Short mmCIF file of C-alpha atoms in Angstrom, two decimals:
data_model
loop_
_atom_site.label_atom_id
_atom_site.label_comp_id
_atom_site.label_asym_id
_atom_site.label_seq_id
_atom_site.Cartn_x
_atom_site.Cartn_y
_atom_site.Cartn_z
CA UNK A 1 -17.69 22.90 -77.68
CA UNK A 2 -14.81 22.46 -75.24
CA UNK A 3 -15.51 23.38 -71.61
CA UNK A 4 -13.49 26.55 -70.87
CA UNK A 5 -13.18 25.50 -67.21
CA UNK A 6 -11.42 22.23 -67.95
CA UNK A 7 -7.78 21.90 -66.96
CA UNK A 8 -6.23 21.38 -70.40
CA UNK A 9 -3.05 22.68 -71.99
CA UNK A 10 -5.06 24.31 -74.80
CA UNK A 11 -7.34 26.16 -72.39
CA UNK A 12 -4.28 27.41 -70.51
CA UNK A 13 -2.93 28.86 -73.80
CA UNK A 14 -6.27 30.52 -74.56
CA UNK A 15 -6.43 32.00 -71.01
CA UNK A 16 -2.91 33.38 -71.38
CA UNK A 17 -3.97 35.13 -74.66
CA UNK A 18 -7.12 36.51 -73.07
CA UNK A 19 -9.30 34.63 -75.51
CA UNK A 20 -11.25 32.84 -72.77
CA UNK A 21 -11.87 34.10 -69.22
CA UNK A 22 -9.79 32.85 -66.28
CA UNK A 23 -10.75 29.56 -64.71
CA UNK A 24 -13.45 29.82 -62.06
CA UNK A 25 -12.40 28.70 -58.59
CA UNK A 26 -14.33 25.66 -57.37
CA UNK A 27 -16.79 26.54 -54.60
CA UNK A 28 -16.08 24.63 -51.35
CA UNK A 29 -19.20 22.89 -50.14
CA UNK A 30 -20.12 21.62 -46.66
CA UNK A 31 -19.51 18.09 -47.89
CA UNK A 32 -15.96 19.04 -48.87
CA UNK A 33 -15.33 20.35 -45.35
CA UNK A 34 -16.65 17.14 -43.74
CA UNK A 35 -14.51 15.00 -46.04
CA UNK A 36 -11.43 17.08 -45.24
CA UNK A 37 -12.01 16.73 -41.48
CA UNK A 38 -12.55 12.96 -41.73
CA UNK A 39 -9.38 12.59 -43.75
CA UNK A 40 -7.40 14.57 -41.16
CA UNK A 41 -8.75 12.41 -38.34
CA UNK A 42 -7.78 9.23 -40.19
CA UNK A 43 -4.29 10.56 -40.75
CA UNK A 44 -3.96 11.40 -37.07
CA UNK A 45 -5.17 7.98 -35.97
CA UNK A 46 -2.75 6.22 -38.31
CA UNK A 47 0.14 8.46 -37.37
CA UNK A 48 1.71 9.57 -34.09
CA UNK A 49 -0.11 10.13 -30.80
CA UNK A 50 -2.51 13.04 -30.95
CA UNK A 51 -2.01 16.32 -29.24
CA UNK A 52 -4.70 17.18 -26.70
CA UNK A 53 -5.96 19.98 -28.96
CA UNK A 54 -6.71 17.38 -31.65
CA UNK A 55 -8.65 15.01 -29.38
CA UNK A 56 -12.39 14.55 -29.18
CA UNK A 57 -14.26 14.95 -25.88
CA UNK A 58 -14.45 11.18 -25.45
CA UNK A 59 -10.71 10.87 -26.02
CA UNK A 60 -10.04 13.65 -23.53
CA UNK A 61 -12.24 11.92 -20.93
CA UNK A 62 -10.33 8.69 -21.46
CA UNK A 63 -7.02 10.51 -21.09
CA UNK A 64 -8.27 12.16 -17.88
CA UNK A 65 -9.23 8.77 -16.46
CA UNK A 66 -5.75 7.45 -17.26
CA UNK A 67 -4.15 10.50 -15.63
CA UNK A 68 -6.34 10.17 -12.52
CA UNK A 69 -5.39 6.51 -12.25
CA UNK A 70 -1.70 7.37 -12.57
CA UNK A 71 -1.98 10.04 -9.85
CA UNK A 72 -3.91 7.70 -7.55
CA UNK A 73 -1.35 4.96 -8.10
CA UNK A 74 1.49 7.36 -7.26
CA UNK A 75 -0.36 8.53 -4.14
CA UNK A 76 -1.04 4.90 -3.17
CA UNK A 77 2.62 4.02 -3.61
CA UNK A 78 3.77 6.94 -1.46
CA UNK A 79 1.16 6.23 1.18
CA UNK A 80 2.24 2.60 1.42
CA UNK A 81 5.84 3.75 1.84
CA UNK A 82 4.78 6.17 4.59
CA UNK A 83 2.82 3.45 6.40
CA UNK A 84 5.76 1.07 6.19
CA UNK A 85 8.07 3.74 7.59
CA UNK A 86 5.60 4.53 10.38
CA UNK A 87 5.20 0.82 11.16
CA UNK A 88 8.97 0.60 11.42
CA UNK A 89 8.92 3.40 13.99
CA UNK A 90 5.83 2.21 15.90
CA UNK A 91 7.70 -0.48 17.79
CA UNK A 92 6.94 0.44 21.40
CA UNK A 93 3.33 1.00 22.50
CA UNK A 94 3.81 0.26 26.21
CA UNK A 95 5.63 1.60 29.23
CA UNK A 96 8.88 -0.21 30.04
CA UNK A 97 9.98 -0.54 33.66
CA UNK A 98 13.76 -0.20 34.05
CA UNK A 99 16.40 -0.12 36.75
CA UNK A 100 19.63 1.83 36.92
CA UNK A 101 21.49 -1.00 35.18
CA UNK A 102 19.15 -0.74 32.19
CA UNK A 103 19.55 3.01 31.77
CA UNK A 104 22.30 3.06 29.16
CA UNK A 105 20.82 0.38 26.90
CA UNK A 106 17.21 1.52 27.19
CA UNK A 107 17.78 5.28 26.96
CA UNK A 108 21.25 6.33 25.85
CA UNK A 109 21.28 3.60 23.19
CA UNK A 110 17.61 3.88 22.21
CA UNK A 111 18.62 4.41 18.59
CA UNK A 112 18.54 7.08 15.86
CA UNK A 113 15.40 9.14 15.62
CA UNK A 114 13.94 7.78 18.88
CA UNK A 115 12.38 9.99 21.54
CA UNK A 116 12.36 8.62 25.09
CA UNK A 117 10.11 9.81 27.91
CA UNK A 118 11.34 8.67 31.33
CA UNK A 119 9.18 8.97 34.45
CA UNK A 120 10.86 8.76 37.83
CA UNK A 121 8.25 7.81 40.42
CA UNK A 122 7.72 6.17 43.78
CA UNK A 123 4.81 4.29 45.26
CA UNK A 124 2.67 6.12 47.77
CA UNK A 125 2.91 9.50 46.00
CA UNK A 126 -0.50 10.26 44.40
CA UNK A 127 0.87 12.54 41.67
CA UNK A 128 3.25 9.79 40.59
CA UNK A 129 0.37 7.33 40.33
CA UNK A 130 -1.59 9.83 38.24
CA UNK A 131 1.27 10.43 35.78
CA UNK A 132 1.90 6.69 35.54
CA UNK A 133 -1.69 6.26 34.39
CA UNK A 134 -1.27 9.04 31.84
CA UNK A 135 2.00 7.50 30.67
CA UNK A 136 0.31 4.16 29.96
CA UNK A 137 -2.31 5.90 27.83
CA UNK A 138 0.21 7.97 25.87
CA UNK A 139 2.43 4.95 25.24
CA UNK A 140 -0.46 3.33 23.36
CA UNK A 141 -1.38 6.57 21.60
CA UNK A 142 2.18 7.36 20.44
CA UNK A 143 3.90 4.00 19.80
CA UNK A 144 6.80 5.69 17.97
CA UNK A 145 7.90 7.24 21.28
CA UNK A 146 9.60 5.09 23.89
CA UNK A 147 7.97 5.50 27.30
CA UNK A 148 10.00 4.32 30.28
CA UNK A 149 9.47 4.48 34.03
CA UNK A 150 11.66 3.70 36.99
CA UNK A 151 11.46 3.92 40.75
CA UNK A 152 13.48 7.03 41.48
CA UNK A 153 15.97 5.61 43.98
CA UNK A 154 16.41 2.46 41.91
CA UNK A 155 17.40 4.51 38.88
CA UNK A 156 19.27 7.31 40.69
CA UNK A 157 20.49 6.54 44.25
CA UNK A 158 19.32 9.03 46.91
CA UNK A 159 17.08 10.87 44.45
CA UNK A 160 14.96 13.25 46.60
CA UNK A 161 11.22 12.61 46.87
CA UNK A 162 10.67 16.37 46.72
CA UNK A 163 11.53 16.23 43.02
CA UNK A 164 8.88 13.60 42.24
CA UNK A 165 7.39 13.03 39.85
CA UNK A 166 10.19 13.83 37.41
CA UNK A 167 9.99 13.59 33.63
CA UNK A 168 13.17 13.38 31.52
CA UNK A 169 12.96 13.81 27.75
CA UNK A 170 15.70 12.24 25.61
CA UNK A 171 16.27 12.27 21.88
CA UNK A 172 18.81 9.91 20.32
CA UNK A 173 20.31 9.39 23.75
CA UNK A 174 20.73 13.06 24.64
CA UNK A 175 18.79 14.79 27.42
CA UNK A 176 16.60 17.52 25.91
CA UNK A 177 14.29 18.59 28.74
CA UNK A 178 13.25 17.75 32.28
CA UNK A 179 10.21 18.56 34.40
CA UNK A 180 10.48 17.98 38.12
CA UNK A 181 8.21 18.04 41.11
CA UNK A 182 4.91 19.48 42.27
CA UNK A 183 5.88 22.90 40.93
CA UNK A 184 4.82 21.60 37.51
CA UNK A 185 2.49 18.70 38.32
CA UNK A 186 -0.49 18.36 40.63
CA UNK A 187 -3.55 16.17 41.05
CA UNK A 188 -5.46 18.68 38.92
CA UNK A 189 -3.14 18.16 35.95
CA UNK A 190 -5.19 16.61 33.15
CA UNK A 191 -4.11 14.04 30.62
CA UNK A 192 -4.41 16.58 27.80
CA UNK A 193 -2.22 19.02 29.70
CA UNK A 194 0.40 16.33 30.18
CA UNK A 195 0.26 15.39 26.49
CA UNK A 196 0.53 19.05 25.52
CA UNK A 197 3.63 19.49 27.70
CA UNK A 198 5.32 16.51 26.07
CA UNK A 199 4.25 17.75 22.65
CA UNK A 200 6.03 21.07 23.18
CA UNK A 201 9.32 19.21 23.56
CA UNK A 202 8.83 17.22 20.36
CA UNK A 203 8.63 13.90 22.19
CA UNK A 204 5.12 13.18 20.85
CA UNK A 205 3.32 14.40 17.76
CA UNK A 206 0.30 15.77 19.55
CA UNK A 207 -2.55 17.41 17.67
CA UNK A 208 -3.17 19.77 20.59
CA UNK A 209 -2.27 23.28 19.48
CA UNK A 210 -2.78 25.17 22.74
CA UNK A 211 -2.45 24.53 26.43
CA UNK A 212 -5.83 23.05 27.51
CA UNK A 213 -5.78 25.41 30.52
CA UNK A 214 -4.00 28.55 29.27
CA UNK A 215 -5.28 30.72 32.14
CA UNK A 216 -3.55 28.52 34.70
CA UNK A 217 -0.40 27.84 32.72
CA UNK A 218 2.60 27.73 35.03
CA UNK A 219 5.03 30.62 34.47
CA UNK A 220 7.94 28.33 35.36
CA UNK A 221 6.93 25.91 32.62
CA UNK A 222 6.77 28.78 30.09
CA UNK A 223 10.31 29.73 31.06
CA UNK A 224 11.50 26.16 30.65
CA UNK A 225 10.08 25.98 27.11
CA UNK A 226 11.60 29.36 26.24
CA UNK A 227 15.05 28.15 27.27
CA UNK A 228 14.87 24.83 25.40
#
């Protein structure tokens, strides 16, 4: 007897006449599901690149490693560029002694993007000696800033001793700020306080956020910063 479930033209005619019952749908087994999944995976592998939703955990881990490597490489490239740029700027690192004749070339023509800190001093004045010591330290700490010193009367004829020590701050050849005399400096001024003062002008990129001695901060200095 012919199998009524076979796909034949005669059985289709008999089903249409109602002589035999409709064809039974084939039951999908677990093996059918596995075969279907394996076939889909093979098609994906042989075709275009998979979407992330189609990837296995191992494939996702491999993709993550590739992405991490790409990000690290981009970070490394940018960091190298930053270091090269910083190295280009870090060209000073010491205090330069100048005279009046050197002023224009060393300060007014220091170059684009260059901060200059000029100390006017004179031997025999203790506060000047103290700031000179601080200046030497800061020149090494902030090599992108140009630190310059000059004997006051050599740089500016008849410059009064009462104004010593004097600090002039220049940026790209223009005077931005000045601090003069014992009204702002004393033998109790610390190196951190001096660095903080210069940092407020922008001359150095100090990491100090607050005045190391806020309770004794000079009102005159606050006014100078306010008017900058």
